[in-house]
């Protein structure tokens, strides 16, 4: 977008969205596109069912239209009046009930794998937070943050207090110089 000197960011947003959805997600160990649709995102002719030698022979759109009207092996498939119809014709050629069933099974497997990886990631995050944010005991010192709406520019960010009590849900009653705080932390 910066090279084109344009401020219309909506032009490039689809490319950004595609890049985000087709890149590897570290948590689920697959792309979000693959987790949703059961296969990797396909872009261009190299991800189509056309053989590599047929793709290499094509020089322009007319070559693609020629392949779609005559087929890869040279058999006559009939005329294709426009590129839009050629695309629909090509996609319909690849559909089959057996292919559809295996695709659905693959989608289910990918989603199940993504869910398993996401649960494992959540468990690691909870374990890490329990280590980093260890429970404190009564009579330990605590720094209680002061909300932005309740303080001025020169006021401190925190107020120091002492933990008086801890309940079964790890909620703490904290005492400060002015008394006991009403809210549990």
mmCIF file of C-alpha atoms in Angstrom:
data_model
loop_
_atom_site.group_PDB
_atom_site.id
_atom_site.type_symbol
_atom_site.label_atom_id
_atom_site.label_comp_id
_atom_site.label_asym_id
_atom_site.label_seq_id
_atom_site.Cartn_x
_atom_site.Cartn_y
_atom_site.Cartn_z
ATOM 1 C CA UNK A 1 0.000 0.000 0.000
ATOM 2 C CA UNK A 2 2.892 2.361 0.715
ATOM 3 C CA UNK A 3 4.358 1.931 -2.789
ATOM 4 C CA UNK A 4 1.129 3.006 -4.476
ATOM 5 C CA UNK A 5 0.797 6.253 -2.504
ATOM 6 C CA UNK A 6 -2.819 5.507 -1.673
ATOM 7 C CA UNK A 7 -4.763 5.966 1.520
ATOM 8 C CA UNK A 8 -7.539 3.565 0.527
ATOM 9 C CA UNK A 9 -6.558 0.699 2.823
ATOM 10 C CA UNK A 10 -9.685 -1.320 1.950
ATOM 11 C CA UNK A 11 -8.054 -2.299 -1.351
ATOM 12 C CA UNK A 12 -5.369 -4.369 0.384
ATOM 13 C CA UNK A 13 -7.436 -5.722 3.286
ATOM 14 C CA UNK A 14 -8.475 -8.895 1.431
ATOM 15 C CA UNK A 15 -4.808 -9.742 0.802
ATOM 16 C CA UNK A 16 -3.989 -9.179 4.467
ATOM 17 C CA UNK A 17 -6.959 -11.321 5.514
ATOM 18 C CA UNK A 18 -5.935 -14.131 3.164
ATOM 19 C CA UNK A 19 -2.330 -14.011 4.378
ATOM 20 C CA UNK A 20 -3.486 -14.161 7.999
ATOM 21 C CA UNK A 21 -5.897 -17.056 7.375
ATOM 22 C CA UNK A 22 -3.451 -19.116 5.326
ATOM 23 C CA UNK A 23 -0.365 -18.774 7.561
ATOM 24 C CA UNK A 24 0.560 -21.326 10.215
ATOM 25 C CA UNK A 25 -1.003 -20.705 13.634
ATOM 26 C CA UNK A 26 1.423 -21.722 16.377
ATOM 27 C CA UNK A 27 -1.297 -22.765 18.830
ATOM 28 C CA UNK A 28 -3.298 -25.116 16.602
ATOM 29 C CA UNK A 29 -0.298 -26.051 14.397
ATOM 30 C CA UNK A 30 -2.196 -25.499 11.148
ATOM 31 C CA UNK A 31 -3.570 -22.531 9.277
ATOM 32 C CA UNK A 32 -7.004 -21.217 10.282
ATOM 33 C CA UNK A 33 -8.117 -21.877 6.690
ATOM 34 C CA UNK A 34 -7.101 -25.548 6.978
ATOM 35 C CA UNK A 35 -8.838 -25.855 10.350
ATOM 36 C CA UNK A 36 -12.050 -24.486 8.845
ATOM 37 C CA UNK A 37 -12.110 -26.111 5.395
ATOM 38 C CA UNK A 38 -9.961 -29.226 5.852
ATOM 39 C CA UNK A 39 -7.332 -28.335 3.221
ATOM 40 C CA UNK A 40 -4.732 -25.677 2.616
ATOM 41 C CA UNK A 41 -5.734 -22.533 0.735
ATOM 42 C CA UNK A 42 -5.337 -22.834 -3.016
ATOM 43 C CA UNK A 43 -4.001 -19.936 -5.038
ATOM 44 C CA UNK A 44 -3.264 -19.881 -8.747
ATOM 45 C CA UNK A 45 -2.884 -22.723 -11.207
ATOM 46 C CA UNK A 46 -0.102 -24.514 -9.347
ATOM 47 C CA UNK A 47 -2.601 -25.644 -6.715
ATOM 48 C CA UNK A 48 -5.127 -26.820 -9.330
ATOM 49 C CA UNK A 49 -5.518 -30.356 -10.684
ATOM 50 C CA UNK A 50 -3.733 -29.430 -13.910
ATOM 51 C CA UNK A 51 -0.443 -31.251 -14.449
ATOM 52 C CA UNK A 52 2.819 -29.330 -14.185
ATOM 53 C CA UNK A 53 3.634 -29.778 -17.887
ATOM 54 C CA UNK A 54 0.261 -28.312 -18.920
ATOM 55 C CA UNK A 55 0.826 -25.310 -16.635
ATOM 56 C CA UNK A 56 4.318 -24.808 -18.081
ATOM 57 C CA UNK A 57 2.925 -24.772 -21.669
ATOM 58 C CA UNK A 58 0.429 -21.992 -20.865
ATOM 59 C CA UNK A 59 1.557 -18.491 -21.743
ATOM 60 C CA UNK A 60 -1.630 -16.453 -21.128
ATOM 61 C CA UNK A 61 -5.361 -16.764 -20.354
ATOM 62 C CA UNK A 62 -6.014 -18.092 -23.865
ATOM 63 C CA UNK A 63 -3.876 -21.117 -23.041
ATOM 64 C CA UNK A 64 -6.017 -21.802 -19.973
ATOM 65 C CA UNK A 65 -9.196 -21.442 -22.020
ATOM 66 C CA UNK A 66 -7.764 -23.828 -24.616
ATOM 67 C CA UNK A 67 -7.033 -26.442 -21.949
ATOM 68 C CA UNK A 68 -10.507 -26.041 -20.482
ATOM 69 C CA UNK A 69 -12.224 -26.426 -23.867
ATOM 70 C CA UNK A 70 -10.089 -29.346 -25.095
ATOM 71 C CA UNK A 71 -9.062 -30.961 -21.818
ATOM 72 C CA UNK A 72 -5.557 -31.919 -20.734
ATOM 73 C CA UNK A 73 -5.336 -34.881 -23.118
ATOM 74 C CA UNK A 74 -6.681 -33.050 -26.165
ATOM 75 C CA UNK A 75 -10.254 -34.444 -26.103
ATOM 76 C CA UNK A 76 -12.956 -31.939 -27.132
ATOM 77 C CA UNK A 77 -15.077 -30.734 -24.170
ATOM 78 C CA UNK A 78 -17.073 -28.090 -26.032
ATOM 79 C CA UNK A 79 -16.830 -24.326 -26.359
ATOM 80 C CA UNK A 80 -16.326 -22.082 -23.336
ATOM 81 C CA UNK A 81 -17.623 -18.585 -24.117
ATOM 82 C CA UNK A 82 -15.986 -16.620 -21.277
ATOM 83 C CA UNK A 83 -13.424 -16.899 -18.491
ATOM 84 C CA UNK A 84 -16.137 -16.780 -15.810
ATOM 85 C CA UNK A 85 -17.912 -19.822 -17.266
ATOM 86 C CA UNK A 86 -14.592 -21.591 -17.767
ATOM 87 C CA UNK A 87 -13.856 -21.279 -14.055
ATOM 88 C CA UNK A 88 -17.262 -22.722 -13.129
ATOM 89 C CA UNK A 89 -16.829 -25.517 -15.697
ATOM 90 C CA UNK A 90 -13.403 -26.415 -14.279
ATOM 91 C CA UNK A 91 -14.632 -26.488 -10.681
ATOM 92 C CA UNK A 92 -17.638 -28.672 -11.544
ATOM 93 C CA UNK A 93 -15.365 -31.109 -13.372
ATOM 94 C CA UNK A 94 -13.505 -31.912 -10.124
ATOM 95 C CA UNK A 95 -16.580 -32.558 -7.930
ATOM 96 C CA UNK A 96 -17.565 -36.143 -7.115
ATOM 97 C CA UNK A 97 -19.538 -37.794 -4.266
ATOM 98 C CA UNK A 98 -16.505 -39.827 -3.106
ATOM 99 C CA UNK A 99 -14.344 -36.714 -3.112
ATOM 100 C CA UNK A 100 -17.027 -34.839 -1.152
ATOM 101 C CA UNK A 101 -17.210 -37.548 1.546
ATOM 102 C CA UNK A 102 -13.440 -37.674 2.073
ATOM 103 C CA UNK A 103 -13.349 -33.855 2.150
ATOM 104 C CA UNK A 104 -15.986 -33.796 4.925
ATOM 105 C CA UNK A 105 -14.033 -36.385 6.901
ATOM 106 C CA UNK A 106 -10.871 -34.313 6.454
ATOM 107 C CA UNK A 107 -12.671 -31.169 7.656
ATOM 108 C CA UNK A 108 -13.872 -32.989 10.777
ATOM 109 C CA UNK A 109 -10.361 -34.344 11.443
ATOM 110 C CA UNK A 110 -8.745 -30.916 10.987
ATOM 111 C CA UNK A 111 -11.246 -29.241 13.310
ATOM 112 C CA UNK A 112 -10.811 -31.963 15.938
ATOM 113 C CA UNK A 113 -7.019 -31.576 15.748
ATOM 114 C CA UNK A 114 -7.288 -27.786 16.033
ATOM 115 C CA UNK A 115 -9.562 -28.107 19.077
ATOM 116 C CA UNK A 116 -7.168 -30.547 20.763
ATOM 117 C CA UNK A 117 -4.204 -28.227 20.156
ATOM 118 C CA UNK A 118 -6.186 -25.226 21.402
ATOM 119 C CA UNK A 119 -7.107 -27.048 24.638
ATOM 120 C CA UNK A 120 -3.454 -28.014 25.151
ATOM 121 C CA UNK A 121 -2.436 -24.382 24.614
ATOM 122 C CA UNK A 122 -5.023 -23.227 27.179
ATOM 123 C CA UNK A 123 -3.752 -25.749 29.724
ATOM 124 C CA UNK A 124 -0.169 -24.508 29.222
ATOM 125 C CA UNK A 125 -1.316 -20.902 29.698
ATOM 126 C CA UNK A 126 -3.153 -21.734 32.948
ATOM 127 C CA UNK A 127 -0.156 -23.700 34.239
ATOM 128 C CA UNK A 128 2.197 -20.825 33.405
ATOM 129 C CA UNK A 129 -0.058 -18.246 35.075
ATOM 130 C CA UNK A 130 -0.269 -20.371 38.234
ATOM 131 C CA UNK A 131 3.511 -20.402 38.414
ATOM 132 C CA UNK A 132 3.913 -16.686 37.607
ATOM 133 C CA UNK A 133 1.011 -15.569 39.812
ATOM 134 C CA UNK A 134 1.547 -17.785 42.822
ATOM 135 C CA UNK A 135 -0.947 -17.524 45.677
ATOM 136 C CA UNK A 136 0.124 -15.298 48.543
ATOM 137 C CA UNK A 137 -0.381 -16.029 52.200
ATOM 138 C CA UNK A 138 -1.865 -13.806 54.933
ATOM 139 C CA UNK A 139 0.521 -11.103 56.214
ATOM 140 C CA UNK A 140 2.299 -10.871 52.833
ATOM 141 C CA UNK A 141 2.708 -7.419 51.333
ATOM 142 C CA UNK A 142 0.677 -6.528 48.245
ATOM 143 C CA UNK A 143 0.616 -3.645 45.780
ATOM 144 C CA UNK A 144 -2.983 -2.824 44.826
ATOM 145 C CA UNK A 145 -3.367 -0.900 41.537
ATOM 146 C CA UNK A 146 -5.402 2.307 41.744
ATOM 147 C CA UNK A 147 -7.912 2.661 38.861
ATOM 148 C CA UNK A 148 -7.182 5.546 36.480
ATOM 149 C CA UNK A 149 -10.544 7.210 37.211
ATOM 150 C CA UNK A 150 -9.733 7.429 40.932
ATOM 151 C CA UNK A 151 -6.318 9.066 40.773
ATOM 152 C CA UNK A 152 -4.769 12.288 39.619
ATOM 153 C CA UNK A 153 -1.686 12.772 37.486
ATOM 154 C CA UNK A 154 0.703 13.040 40.383
ATOM 155 C CA UNK A 155 -0.816 10.210 42.463
ATOM 156 C CA UNK A 156 0.968 6.850 42.729
ATOM 157 C CA UNK A 157 -0.096 3.962 40.479
ATOM 158 C CA UNK A 158 -0.383 1.516 43.400
ATOM 159 C CA UNK A 159 -1.155 1.575 47.094
ATOM 160 C CA UNK A 160 0.722 -0.753 49.444
ATOM 161 C CA UNK A 161 -1.218 -3.055 51.717
ATOM 162 C CA UNK A 162 -1.099 -6.300 53.671
ATOM 163 C CA UNK A 163 -3.061 -9.462 52.869
ATOM 164 C CA UNK A 164 -5.367 -10.141 55.828
ATOM 165 C CA UNK A 165 -7.331 -13.144 54.618
ATOM 166 C CA UNK A 166 -7.596 -15.540 51.636
ATOM 167 C CA UNK A 167 -10.805 -17.414 50.807
ATOM 168 C CA UNK A 168 -11.270 -20.693 48.876
ATOM 169 C CA UNK A 169 -11.531 -18.834 45.519
ATOM 170 C CA UNK A 170 -8.149 -17.114 46.010
ATOM 171 C CA UNK A 171 -9.822 -13.771 46.696
ATOM 172 C CA UNK A 172 -7.927 -11.624 49.163
ATOM 173 C CA UNK A 173 -9.002 -9.158 51.839
ATOM 174 C CA UNK A 174 -6.385 -6.408 51.932
ATOM 175 C CA UNK A 175 -5.706 -3.873 54.652
ATOM 176 C CA UNK A 176 -4.086 -0.484 53.966
ATOM 177 C CA UNK A 177 -3.145 2.510 56.202
ATOM 178 C CA UNK A 178 -6.690 3.918 55.998
ATOM 179 C CA UNK A 179 -8.408 0.625 56.854
ATOM 180 C CA UNK A 180 -9.650 -2.529 55.107
ATOM 181 C CA UNK A 181 -10.541 -2.353 51.406
ATOM 182 C CA UNK A 182 -14.235 -3.117 50.694
ATOM 183 C CA UNK A 183 -13.566 -5.054 47.485
ATOM 184 C CA UNK A 184 -11.753 -8.357 47.463
ATOM 185 C CA UNK A 185 -8.832 -8.703 45.084
#
